[in-house]
Coordinates of C-alpha atoms (C1' of nucleotides) in Angstrom, one line a residue:
Chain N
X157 CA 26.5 22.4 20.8
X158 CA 26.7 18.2 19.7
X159 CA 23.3 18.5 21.0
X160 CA 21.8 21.6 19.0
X161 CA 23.9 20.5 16.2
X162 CA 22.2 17.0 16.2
X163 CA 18.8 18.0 16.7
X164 CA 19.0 20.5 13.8
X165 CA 19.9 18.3 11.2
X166 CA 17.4 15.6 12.5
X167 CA 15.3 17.8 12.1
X168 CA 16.4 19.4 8.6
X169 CA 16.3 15.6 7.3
X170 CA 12.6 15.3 8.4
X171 CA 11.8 18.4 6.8
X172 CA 13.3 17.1 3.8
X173 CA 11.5 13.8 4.0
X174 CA 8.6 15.6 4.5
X175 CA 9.0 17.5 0.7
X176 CA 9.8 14.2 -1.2
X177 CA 6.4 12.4 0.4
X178 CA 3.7 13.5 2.1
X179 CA 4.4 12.8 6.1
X180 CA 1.7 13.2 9.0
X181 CA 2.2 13.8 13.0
X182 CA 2.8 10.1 13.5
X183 CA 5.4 9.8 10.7
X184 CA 6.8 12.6 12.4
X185 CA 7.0 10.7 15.9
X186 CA 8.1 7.6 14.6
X187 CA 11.1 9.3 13.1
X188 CA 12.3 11.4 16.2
X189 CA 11.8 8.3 18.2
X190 CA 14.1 6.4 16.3
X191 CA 17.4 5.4 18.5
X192 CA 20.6 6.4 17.5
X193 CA 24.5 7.1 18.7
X194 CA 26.1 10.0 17.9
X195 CA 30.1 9.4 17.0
X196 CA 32.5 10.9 16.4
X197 CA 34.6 10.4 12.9
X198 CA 38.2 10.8 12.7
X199 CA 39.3 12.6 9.5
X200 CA 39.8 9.8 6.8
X201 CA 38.5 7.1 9.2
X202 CA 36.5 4.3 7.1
X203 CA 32.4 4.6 8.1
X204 CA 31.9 2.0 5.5
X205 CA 33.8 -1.1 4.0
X206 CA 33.8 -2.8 0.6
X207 CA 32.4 -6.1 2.2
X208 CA 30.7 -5.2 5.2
X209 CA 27.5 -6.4 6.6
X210 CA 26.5 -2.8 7.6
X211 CA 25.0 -2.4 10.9
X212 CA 23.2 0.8 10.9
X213 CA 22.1 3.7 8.9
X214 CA 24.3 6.4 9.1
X215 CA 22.9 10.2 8.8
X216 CA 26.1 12.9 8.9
X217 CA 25.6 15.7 11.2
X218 CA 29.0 17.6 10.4
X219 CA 31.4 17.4 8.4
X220 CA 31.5 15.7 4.9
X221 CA 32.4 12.2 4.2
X222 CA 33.1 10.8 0.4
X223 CA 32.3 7.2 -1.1
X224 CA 34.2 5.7 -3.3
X225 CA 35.8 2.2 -4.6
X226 CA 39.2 0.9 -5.8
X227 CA 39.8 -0.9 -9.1
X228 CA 42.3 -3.6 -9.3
X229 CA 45.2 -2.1 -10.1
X230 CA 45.0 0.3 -7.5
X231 CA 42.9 3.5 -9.1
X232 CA 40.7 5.3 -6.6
X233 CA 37.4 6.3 -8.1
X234 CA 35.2 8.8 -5.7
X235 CA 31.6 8.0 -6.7
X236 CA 29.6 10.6 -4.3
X237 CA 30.5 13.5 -2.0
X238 CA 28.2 13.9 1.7
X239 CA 27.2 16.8 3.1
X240 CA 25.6 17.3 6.8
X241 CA 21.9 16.0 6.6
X242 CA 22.7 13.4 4.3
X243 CA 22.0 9.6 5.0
X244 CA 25.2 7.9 3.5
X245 CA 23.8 4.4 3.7
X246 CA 20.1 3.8 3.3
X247 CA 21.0 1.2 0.8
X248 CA 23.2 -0.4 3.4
X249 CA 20.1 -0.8 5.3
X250 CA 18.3 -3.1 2.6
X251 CA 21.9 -4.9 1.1
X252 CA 23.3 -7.4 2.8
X253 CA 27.1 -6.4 1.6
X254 CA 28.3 -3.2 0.6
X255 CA 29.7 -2.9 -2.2
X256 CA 31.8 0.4 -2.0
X257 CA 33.8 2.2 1.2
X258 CA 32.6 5.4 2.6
X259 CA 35.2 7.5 4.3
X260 CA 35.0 10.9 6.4
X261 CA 37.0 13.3 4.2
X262 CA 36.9 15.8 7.1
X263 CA 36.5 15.6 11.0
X264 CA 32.4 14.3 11.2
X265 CA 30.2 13.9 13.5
X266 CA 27.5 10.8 12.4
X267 CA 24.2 9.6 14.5
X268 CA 24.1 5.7 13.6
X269 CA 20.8 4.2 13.6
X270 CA 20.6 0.4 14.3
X271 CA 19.8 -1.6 11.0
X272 CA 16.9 -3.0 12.9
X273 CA 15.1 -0.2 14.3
X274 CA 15.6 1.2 10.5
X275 CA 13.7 -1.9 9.1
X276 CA 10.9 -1.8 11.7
X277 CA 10.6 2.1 10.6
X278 CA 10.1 1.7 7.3
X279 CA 7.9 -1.3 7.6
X280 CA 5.6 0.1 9.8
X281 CA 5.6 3.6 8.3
X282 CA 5.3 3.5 4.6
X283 CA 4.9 7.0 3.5
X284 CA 8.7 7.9 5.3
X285 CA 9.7 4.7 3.9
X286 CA 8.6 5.9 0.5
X287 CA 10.4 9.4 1.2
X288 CA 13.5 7.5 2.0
X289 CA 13.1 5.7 -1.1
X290 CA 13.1 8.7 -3.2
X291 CA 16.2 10.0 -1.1
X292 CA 18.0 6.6 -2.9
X293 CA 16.3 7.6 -5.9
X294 CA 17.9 10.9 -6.3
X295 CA 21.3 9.0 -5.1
X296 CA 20.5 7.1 -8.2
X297 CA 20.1 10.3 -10.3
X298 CA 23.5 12.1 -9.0
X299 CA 25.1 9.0 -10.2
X300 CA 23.7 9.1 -13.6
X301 CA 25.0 12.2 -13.9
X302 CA 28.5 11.7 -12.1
X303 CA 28.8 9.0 -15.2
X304 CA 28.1 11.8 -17.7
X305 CA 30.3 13.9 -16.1
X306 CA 33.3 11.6 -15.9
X307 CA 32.7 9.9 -18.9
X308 CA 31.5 12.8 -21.6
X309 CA 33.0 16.1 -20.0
X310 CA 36.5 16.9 -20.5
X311 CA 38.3 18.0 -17.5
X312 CA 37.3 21.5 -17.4
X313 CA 33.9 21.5 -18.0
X314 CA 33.9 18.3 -15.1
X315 CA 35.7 20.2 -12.6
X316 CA 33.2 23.2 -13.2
X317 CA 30.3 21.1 -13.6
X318 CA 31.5 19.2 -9.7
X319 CA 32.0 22.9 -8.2
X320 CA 28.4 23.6 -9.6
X321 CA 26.9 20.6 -7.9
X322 CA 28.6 21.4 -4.5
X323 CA 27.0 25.0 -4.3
X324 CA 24.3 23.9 -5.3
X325 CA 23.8 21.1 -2.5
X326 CA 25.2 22.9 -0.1
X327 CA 22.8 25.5 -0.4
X328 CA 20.1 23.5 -0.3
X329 CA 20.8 22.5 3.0
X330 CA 21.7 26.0 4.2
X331 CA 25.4 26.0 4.3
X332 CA 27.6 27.7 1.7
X333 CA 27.9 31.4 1.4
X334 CA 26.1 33.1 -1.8
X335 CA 29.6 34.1 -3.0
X336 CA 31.4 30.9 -2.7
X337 CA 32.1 27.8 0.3
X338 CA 34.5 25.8 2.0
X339 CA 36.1 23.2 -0.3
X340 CA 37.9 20.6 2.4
X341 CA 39.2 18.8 0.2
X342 CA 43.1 18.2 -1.8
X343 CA 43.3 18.5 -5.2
X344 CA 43.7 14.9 -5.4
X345 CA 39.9 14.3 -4.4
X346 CA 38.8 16.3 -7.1
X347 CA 41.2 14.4 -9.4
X348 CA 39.7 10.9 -8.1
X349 CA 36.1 12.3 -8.7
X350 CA 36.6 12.9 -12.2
X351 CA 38.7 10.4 -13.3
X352 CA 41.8 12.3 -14.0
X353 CA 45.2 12.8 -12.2
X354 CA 45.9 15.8 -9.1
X355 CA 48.3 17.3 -11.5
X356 CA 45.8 18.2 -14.0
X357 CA 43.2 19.1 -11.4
X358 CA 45.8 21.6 -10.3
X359 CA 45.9 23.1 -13.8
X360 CA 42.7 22.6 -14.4
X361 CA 42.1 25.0 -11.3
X362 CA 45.2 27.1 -12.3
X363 CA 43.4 27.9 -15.3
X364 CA 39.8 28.6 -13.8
X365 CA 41.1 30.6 -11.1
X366 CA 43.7 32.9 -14.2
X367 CA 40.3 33.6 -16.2
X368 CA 38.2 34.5 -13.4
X369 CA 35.7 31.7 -13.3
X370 CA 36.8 31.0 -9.6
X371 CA 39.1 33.0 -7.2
X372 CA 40.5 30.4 -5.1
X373 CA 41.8 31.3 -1.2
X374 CA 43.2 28.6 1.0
X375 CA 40.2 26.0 -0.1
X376 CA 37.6 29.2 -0.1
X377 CA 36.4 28.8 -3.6
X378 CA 34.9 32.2 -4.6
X379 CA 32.8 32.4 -7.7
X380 CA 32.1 35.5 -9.3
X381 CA 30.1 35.3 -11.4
X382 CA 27.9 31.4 -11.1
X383 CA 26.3 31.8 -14.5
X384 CA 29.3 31.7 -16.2
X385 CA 30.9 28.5 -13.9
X386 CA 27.7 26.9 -14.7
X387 CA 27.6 27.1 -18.6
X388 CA 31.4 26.1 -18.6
X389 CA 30.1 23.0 -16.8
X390 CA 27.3 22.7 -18.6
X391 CA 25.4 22.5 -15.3
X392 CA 21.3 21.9 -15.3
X393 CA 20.4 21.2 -11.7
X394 CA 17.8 19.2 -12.6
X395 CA 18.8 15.9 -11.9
X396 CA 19.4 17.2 -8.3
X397 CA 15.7 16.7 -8.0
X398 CA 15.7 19.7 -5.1
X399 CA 12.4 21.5 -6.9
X400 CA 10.5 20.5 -3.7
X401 CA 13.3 21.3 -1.8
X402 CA 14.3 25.1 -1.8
X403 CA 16.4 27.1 -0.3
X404 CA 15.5 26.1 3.5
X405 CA 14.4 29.0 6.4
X406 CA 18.2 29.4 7.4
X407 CA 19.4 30.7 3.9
X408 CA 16.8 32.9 3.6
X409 CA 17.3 37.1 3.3
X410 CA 20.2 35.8 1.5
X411 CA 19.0 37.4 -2.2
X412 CA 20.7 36.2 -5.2
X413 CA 21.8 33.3 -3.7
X414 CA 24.1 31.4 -5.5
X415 CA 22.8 28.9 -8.4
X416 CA 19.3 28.5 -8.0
X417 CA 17.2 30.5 -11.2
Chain V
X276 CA 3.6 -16.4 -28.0
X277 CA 3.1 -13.1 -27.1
X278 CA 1.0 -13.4 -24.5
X279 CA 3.7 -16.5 -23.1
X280 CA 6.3 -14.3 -23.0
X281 CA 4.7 -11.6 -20.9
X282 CA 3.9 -14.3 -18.2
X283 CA 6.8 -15.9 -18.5
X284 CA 8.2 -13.0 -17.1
X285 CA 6.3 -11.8 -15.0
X286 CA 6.4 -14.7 -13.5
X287 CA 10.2 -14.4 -13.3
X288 CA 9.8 -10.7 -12.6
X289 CA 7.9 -11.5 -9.5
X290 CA 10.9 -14.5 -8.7
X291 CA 13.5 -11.8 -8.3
X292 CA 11.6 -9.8 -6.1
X293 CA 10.5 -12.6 -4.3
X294 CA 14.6 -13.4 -3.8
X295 CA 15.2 -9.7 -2.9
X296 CA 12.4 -9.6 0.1
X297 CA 10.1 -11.6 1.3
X298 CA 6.9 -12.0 -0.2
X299 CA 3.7 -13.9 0.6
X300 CA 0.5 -15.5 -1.8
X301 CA -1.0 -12.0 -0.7
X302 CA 1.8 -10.3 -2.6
X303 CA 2.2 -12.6 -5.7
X304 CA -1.9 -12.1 -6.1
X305 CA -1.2 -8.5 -6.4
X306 CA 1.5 -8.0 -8.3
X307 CA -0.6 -10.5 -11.2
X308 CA -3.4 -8.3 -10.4
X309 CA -1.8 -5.1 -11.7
X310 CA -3.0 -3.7 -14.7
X311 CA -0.7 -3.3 -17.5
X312 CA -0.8 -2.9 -21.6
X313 CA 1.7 -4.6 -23.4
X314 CA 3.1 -2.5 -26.4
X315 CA 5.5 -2.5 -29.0
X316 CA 8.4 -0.7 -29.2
X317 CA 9.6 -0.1 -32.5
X318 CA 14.4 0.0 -32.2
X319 CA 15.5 3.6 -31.5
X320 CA 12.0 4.8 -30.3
X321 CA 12.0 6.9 -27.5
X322 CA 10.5 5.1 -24.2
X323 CA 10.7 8.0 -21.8
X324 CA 12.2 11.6 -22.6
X325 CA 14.1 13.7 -20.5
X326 CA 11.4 16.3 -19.0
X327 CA 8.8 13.9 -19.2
X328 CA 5.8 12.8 -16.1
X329 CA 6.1 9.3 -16.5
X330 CA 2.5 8.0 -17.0
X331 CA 3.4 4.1 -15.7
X332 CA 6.2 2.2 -15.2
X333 CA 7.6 -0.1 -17.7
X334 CA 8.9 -3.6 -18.0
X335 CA 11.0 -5.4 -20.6
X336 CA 9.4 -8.3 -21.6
X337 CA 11.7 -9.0 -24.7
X338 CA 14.4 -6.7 -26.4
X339 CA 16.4 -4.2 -24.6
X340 CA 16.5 -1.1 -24.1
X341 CA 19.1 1.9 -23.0
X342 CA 19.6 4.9 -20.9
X343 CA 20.8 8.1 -22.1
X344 CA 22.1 11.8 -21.3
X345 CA 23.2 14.4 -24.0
X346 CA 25.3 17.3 -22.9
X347 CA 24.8 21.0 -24.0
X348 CA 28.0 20.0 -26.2
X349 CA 25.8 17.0 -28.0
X350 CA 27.8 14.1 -26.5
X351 CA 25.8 11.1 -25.8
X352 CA 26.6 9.1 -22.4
X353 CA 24.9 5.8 -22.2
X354 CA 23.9 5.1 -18.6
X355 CA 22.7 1.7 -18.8
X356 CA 21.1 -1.1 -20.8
X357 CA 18.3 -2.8 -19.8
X358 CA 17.2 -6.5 -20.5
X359 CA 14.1 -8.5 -20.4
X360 CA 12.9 -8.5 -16.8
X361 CA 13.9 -5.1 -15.9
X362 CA 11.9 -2.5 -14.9
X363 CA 13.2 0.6 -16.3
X364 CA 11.8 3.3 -14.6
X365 CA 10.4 2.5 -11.3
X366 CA 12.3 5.7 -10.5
X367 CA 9.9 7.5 -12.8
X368 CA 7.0 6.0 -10.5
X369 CA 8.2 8.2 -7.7
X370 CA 10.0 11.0 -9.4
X371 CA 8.2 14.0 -11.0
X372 CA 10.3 14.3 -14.2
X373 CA 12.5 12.3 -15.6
X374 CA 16.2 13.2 -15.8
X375 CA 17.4 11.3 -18.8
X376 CA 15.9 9.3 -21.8
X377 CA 15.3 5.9 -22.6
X378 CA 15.2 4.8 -25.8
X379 CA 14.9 1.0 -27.3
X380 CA 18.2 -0.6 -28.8
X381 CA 16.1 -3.7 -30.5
X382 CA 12.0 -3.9 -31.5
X383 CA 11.0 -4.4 -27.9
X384 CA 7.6 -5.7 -26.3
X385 CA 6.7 -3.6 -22.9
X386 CA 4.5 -4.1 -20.8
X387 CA 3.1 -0.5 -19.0
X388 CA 1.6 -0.6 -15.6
X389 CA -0.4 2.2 -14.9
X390 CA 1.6 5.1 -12.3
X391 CA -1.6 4.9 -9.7
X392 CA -1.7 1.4 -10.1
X393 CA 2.1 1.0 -9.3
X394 CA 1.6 3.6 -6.4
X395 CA -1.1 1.9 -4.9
X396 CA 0.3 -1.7 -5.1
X397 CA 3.4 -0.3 -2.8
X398 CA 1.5 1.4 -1.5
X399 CA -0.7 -1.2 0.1
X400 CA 1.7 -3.8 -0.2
X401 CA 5.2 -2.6 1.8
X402 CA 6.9 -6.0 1.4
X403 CA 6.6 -6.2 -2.5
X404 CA 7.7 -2.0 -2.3
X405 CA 10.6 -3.0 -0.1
X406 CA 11.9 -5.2 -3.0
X407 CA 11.3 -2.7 -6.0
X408 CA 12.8 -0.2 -3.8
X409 CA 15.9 -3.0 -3.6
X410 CA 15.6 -3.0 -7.1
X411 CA 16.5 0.7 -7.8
X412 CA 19.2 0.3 -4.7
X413 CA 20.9 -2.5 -7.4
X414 CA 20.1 -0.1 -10.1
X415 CA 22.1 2.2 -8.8
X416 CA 25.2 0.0 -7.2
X417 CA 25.5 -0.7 -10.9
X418 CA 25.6 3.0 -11.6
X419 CA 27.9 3.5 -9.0
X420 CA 30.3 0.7 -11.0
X421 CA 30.0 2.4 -14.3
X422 CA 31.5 5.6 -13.1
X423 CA 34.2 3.2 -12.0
X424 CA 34.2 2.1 -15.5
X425 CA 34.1 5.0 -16.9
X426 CA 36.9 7.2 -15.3
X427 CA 39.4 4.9 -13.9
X428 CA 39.3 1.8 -16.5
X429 CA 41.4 2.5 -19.9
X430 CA 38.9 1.9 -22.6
X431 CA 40.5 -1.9 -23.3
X432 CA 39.6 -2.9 -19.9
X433 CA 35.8 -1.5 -19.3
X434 CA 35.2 -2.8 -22.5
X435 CA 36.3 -6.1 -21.4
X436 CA 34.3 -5.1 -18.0
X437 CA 31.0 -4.2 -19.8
X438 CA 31.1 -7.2 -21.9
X439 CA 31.3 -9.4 -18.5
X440 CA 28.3 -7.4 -16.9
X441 CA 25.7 -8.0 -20.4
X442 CA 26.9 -11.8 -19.7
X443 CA 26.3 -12.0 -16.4
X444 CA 22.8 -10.2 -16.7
X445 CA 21.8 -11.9 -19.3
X446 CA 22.7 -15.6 -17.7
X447 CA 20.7 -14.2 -14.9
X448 CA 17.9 -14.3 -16.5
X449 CA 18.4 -17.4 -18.7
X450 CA 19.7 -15.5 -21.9
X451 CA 22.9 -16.1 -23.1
X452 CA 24.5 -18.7 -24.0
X453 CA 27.4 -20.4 -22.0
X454 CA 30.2 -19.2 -24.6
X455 CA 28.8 -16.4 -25.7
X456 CA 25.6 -14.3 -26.5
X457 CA 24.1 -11.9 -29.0
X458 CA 24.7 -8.1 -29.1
X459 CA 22.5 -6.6 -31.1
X460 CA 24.6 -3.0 -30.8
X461 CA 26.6 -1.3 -32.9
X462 CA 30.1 0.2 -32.7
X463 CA 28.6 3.8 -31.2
X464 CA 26.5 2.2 -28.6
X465 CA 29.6 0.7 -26.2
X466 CA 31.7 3.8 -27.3
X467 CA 28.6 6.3 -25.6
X468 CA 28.3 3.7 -22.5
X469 CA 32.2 3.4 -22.5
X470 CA 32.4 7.5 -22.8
X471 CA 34.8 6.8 -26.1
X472 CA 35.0 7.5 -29.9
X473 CA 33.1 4.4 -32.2
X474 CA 36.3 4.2 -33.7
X475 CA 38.3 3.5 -30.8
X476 CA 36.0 0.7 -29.4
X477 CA 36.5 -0.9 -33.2
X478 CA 40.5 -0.7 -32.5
X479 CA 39.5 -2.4 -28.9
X480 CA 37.2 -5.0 -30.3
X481 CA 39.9 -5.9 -33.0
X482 CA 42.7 -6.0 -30.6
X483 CA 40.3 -8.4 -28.2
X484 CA 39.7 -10.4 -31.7
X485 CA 43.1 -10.8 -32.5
X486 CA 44.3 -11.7 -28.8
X487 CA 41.5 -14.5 -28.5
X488 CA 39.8 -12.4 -25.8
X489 CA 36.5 -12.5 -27.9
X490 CA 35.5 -14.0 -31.0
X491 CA 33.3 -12.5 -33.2
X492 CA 30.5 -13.3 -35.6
X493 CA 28.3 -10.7 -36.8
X494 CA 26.8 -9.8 -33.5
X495 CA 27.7 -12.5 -31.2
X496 CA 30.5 -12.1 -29.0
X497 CA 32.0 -15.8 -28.0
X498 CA 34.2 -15.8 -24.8
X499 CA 36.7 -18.7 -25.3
X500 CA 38.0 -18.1 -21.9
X501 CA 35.5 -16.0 -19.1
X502 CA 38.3 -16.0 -16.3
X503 CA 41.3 -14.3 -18.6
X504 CA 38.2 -11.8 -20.3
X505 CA 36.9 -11.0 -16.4
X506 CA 40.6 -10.1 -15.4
X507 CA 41.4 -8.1 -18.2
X508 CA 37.8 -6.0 -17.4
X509 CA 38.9 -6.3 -13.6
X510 CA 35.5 -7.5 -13.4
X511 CA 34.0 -8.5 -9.8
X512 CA 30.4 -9.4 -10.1
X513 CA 29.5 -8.6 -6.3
X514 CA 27.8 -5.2 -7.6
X515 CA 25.3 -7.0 -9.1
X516 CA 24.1 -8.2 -6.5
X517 CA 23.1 -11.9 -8.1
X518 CA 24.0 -13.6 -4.7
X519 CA 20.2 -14.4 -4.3
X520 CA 19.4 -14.8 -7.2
X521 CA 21.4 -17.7 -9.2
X522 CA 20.5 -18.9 -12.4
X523 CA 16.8 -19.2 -13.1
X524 CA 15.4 -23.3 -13.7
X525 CA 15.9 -22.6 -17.3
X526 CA 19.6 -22.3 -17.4
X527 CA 19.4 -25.2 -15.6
X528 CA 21.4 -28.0 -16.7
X529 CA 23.8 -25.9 -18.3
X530 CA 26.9 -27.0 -16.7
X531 CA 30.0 -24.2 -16.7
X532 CA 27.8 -22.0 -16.9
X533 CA 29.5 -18.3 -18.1
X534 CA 30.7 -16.5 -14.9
X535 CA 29.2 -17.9 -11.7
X536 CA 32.5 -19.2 -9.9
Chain Z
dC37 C1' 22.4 -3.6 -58.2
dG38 C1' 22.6 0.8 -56.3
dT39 C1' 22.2 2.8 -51.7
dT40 C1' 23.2 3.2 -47.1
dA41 C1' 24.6 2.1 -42.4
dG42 C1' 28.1 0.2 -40.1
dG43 C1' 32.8 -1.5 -39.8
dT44 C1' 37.9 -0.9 -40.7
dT45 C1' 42.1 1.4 -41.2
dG46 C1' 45.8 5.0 -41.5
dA47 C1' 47.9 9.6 -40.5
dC48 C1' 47.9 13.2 -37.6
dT49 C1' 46.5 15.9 -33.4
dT50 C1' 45.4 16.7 -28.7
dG51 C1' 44.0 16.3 -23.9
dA52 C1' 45.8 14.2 -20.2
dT53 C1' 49.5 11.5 -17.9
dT54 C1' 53.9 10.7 -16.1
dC55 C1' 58.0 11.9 -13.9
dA56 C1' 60.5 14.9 -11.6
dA57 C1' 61.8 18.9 -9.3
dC58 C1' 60.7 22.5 -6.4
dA59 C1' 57.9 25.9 -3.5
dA60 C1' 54.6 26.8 0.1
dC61 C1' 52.9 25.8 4.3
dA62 C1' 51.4 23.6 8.8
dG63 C1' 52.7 21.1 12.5
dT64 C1' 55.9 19.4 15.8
dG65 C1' 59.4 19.3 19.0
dG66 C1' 63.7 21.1 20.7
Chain I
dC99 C1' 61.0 30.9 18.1
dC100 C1' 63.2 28.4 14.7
dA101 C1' 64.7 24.1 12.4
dC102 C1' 62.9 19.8 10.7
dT103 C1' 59.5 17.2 8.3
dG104 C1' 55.7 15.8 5.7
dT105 C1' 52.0 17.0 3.0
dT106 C1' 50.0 19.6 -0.6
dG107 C1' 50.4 22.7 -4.4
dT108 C1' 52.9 24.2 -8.7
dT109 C1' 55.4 23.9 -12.9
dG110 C1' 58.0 22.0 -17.0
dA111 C1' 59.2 18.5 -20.5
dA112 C1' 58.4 14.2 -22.5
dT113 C1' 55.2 10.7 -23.6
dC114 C1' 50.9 8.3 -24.5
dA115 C1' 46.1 7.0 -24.9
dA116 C1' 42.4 8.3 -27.2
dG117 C1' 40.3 11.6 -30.5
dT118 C1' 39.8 13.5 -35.2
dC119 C1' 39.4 13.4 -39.9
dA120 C1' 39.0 11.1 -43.9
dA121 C1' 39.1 7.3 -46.9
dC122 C1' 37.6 3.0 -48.1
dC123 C1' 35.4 -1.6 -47.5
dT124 C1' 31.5 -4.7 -46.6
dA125 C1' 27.0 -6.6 -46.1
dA126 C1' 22.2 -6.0 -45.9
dC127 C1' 18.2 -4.5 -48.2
dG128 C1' 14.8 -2.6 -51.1

DNA sequence: CGTTAGGTTGACTTGATTCAACAACAGTGG
DNA sequence: CCACTGTTGTTGAATCAAGTCAACCTAACG
């Protein structure tokens, strides 16, 4: 299952790779050929450390894992959420420090590739190097518009606008149903992601769930209707840069699937 | 002058990349080989438009410059400000569209390099690529700080914060004074980048003012003390990633110099 | 010397926090 | 199978940081 599981999202992230530049056969080799240890992530375990010389690159093959830093007096911002097929520290590959802690929010499974096996890859294969480049790039872009999101969105529209982005992403990579998805998380995550306290991410929610913008089950969030979630978070998926990146094979069949226009 | 300014840094341009990677004479007589136009940039003028295919990419050569969203609802978040040296959209060299605007703060002279120019320089040249693509890795560790800023600082202490990071830049690049430096902003621009009202970041200012935190003069802040203004901002200047790349020969000589510990 | 953009200040309102209590639930071990 | 325990979710009341609105001041500039 590890096995199937790994090979899948290897491939996935190639396939992704391959939209953002254009990739050839040997490209393609070079990739598959690069070494790597899958591991196992206990819930809440630390992948990365504010400090660290990273090692290796680390690509998540299940489960999602959550980055985030710590101000002074002890306030916990999140600053990016990870799905499976996402490689949570490129930049780690190319900084010598990091500057932020990565943590697994749920149970993952991660294949680590060694830092220099990375660098020879992307030295001797520019185009994937490039297509790894714009993967930091649209990093870049999710920030910009975490910063708008935390910094010119009241709570509502934030919390609506971060259920938006999930979908959305999760999609993308073929997970999520068309009517709603899995939401691991505490309401304090949500709170640290947007800046504001559990308790009002509770009412926040509360309120949502009382108008009918989401219908929440355990952590199922259900969303009736995602045109209306989206203009309460004033949600323009643009910046997620996945216009060369559809909906992939697996999510097909699946009509009026869940955000995409 | 002109024409001394734009190879001044260039020159210095080519310095920080050189400190972020590795470069060789090969490198150095491409990068001066590039094509570029300088052109002036009259305050307030657009630079790049959200929705726009970026036709080059552009560096600062004096003035500065900012980076902007606008929600559905009007509000303005400022992502970043940009100062002499920085290249402010080598994301739109490898991006379709761009995802946000940039518009000049002051006059500003540019200098455009061509987007196939830029694309065949990395291109051909994976050592000079591996630092821009550093670059945009720093670009975006600074992002990743503002959203720090932005939801878990009160707005006294990311004012205090932002005020460190202009200094810091600035020194970086041999601006700025050692007890102070121009800002050539008004009252709206930190309150946008802060995610604030214009009249709260007044109230700030004036309490900083009246504490000794700052002193003002028209538009130059002077920092009596850097250590008590950095611990009010809970500033920590690791994000910048500077380590490599100290104070240029020009601020050379000036002992105590602002924030380097 | 009038016009205008930006800075300053006060009075009032509001969105979010804080603190605190309690409910719901999932494990865990007897 | 149930009691015990800890975590998460829910709710209310009081408080606070920041927003809003509006007036007025000041300096730069044609």
């Amino acid at each position: 299952m590890t096995a199937n599981a790994t090979s899948d999202i290897l491939k996935r992230t190639f396939q992704k790779f391959a939209m953002r530049a254009p990739l050839d056969e040997e490209d393609r080799e070079a990739f598959f050929a690069l070494p790597f240890e899958v591991r196992a992530i206990d819930p809440h375990r630390y992948i990365v450390r504010e400090g660290d010389r990273p090692s290796g690159a680390t690509l998540i093959i299940n489960g999602l894992a959550f980055r985030h830093k710590v101000t002074v007096e002890g306030a916990r911002q999140i600053l990016s959420v990870h799905i499976p097929g996402d490689f949570i520290d490129l930049e780690g590959t190319l900084l010598e420090v990091a500057d932020h802690n990565v943590q697994a929010l749920t149970a993952c499974q991660v294949a680590i590739v060694p830092r220099p096996a990375m660098l020879k890859l992307i030295d001797t294969h520019a185009r994937l190097g490039r297509a790894m480049w714009i993967d930091t790039l649209i990093d870049a872009s999710i920030y910009r518009e975490w910063i708008v999101n935390v910094g010119r969105r009241d709570a509502r529209s934030g919390t609506c606008h971060l259920l938006c982005e999930f979908a959305r992403r999760l999609e993308a990579v073929g997970l999520g149903e068309v009517d709603g998805y899995e939401l691991p998380m505490t309401q304090e995550q949500p709170a640290d992601a947007l800046g504001i306290t559990p308790v009002h991410v509770n009412r926040i929610l509360k309120d949502l769930d009382r108008e009918g913008l989401i219908v929440r089950n355990k952590r199922f969030v259900r969303v009736p209707n995602w045109e209306a979630l989206r203009k309460v978070g004033g949600f323009n998926e643009m910046y997620l840069h996945l216009d060369k990146f559809a909906r992939p094979p697996i999510a097909a069949g699946a009509s009026g699937a869940p955000l995409s226009r």
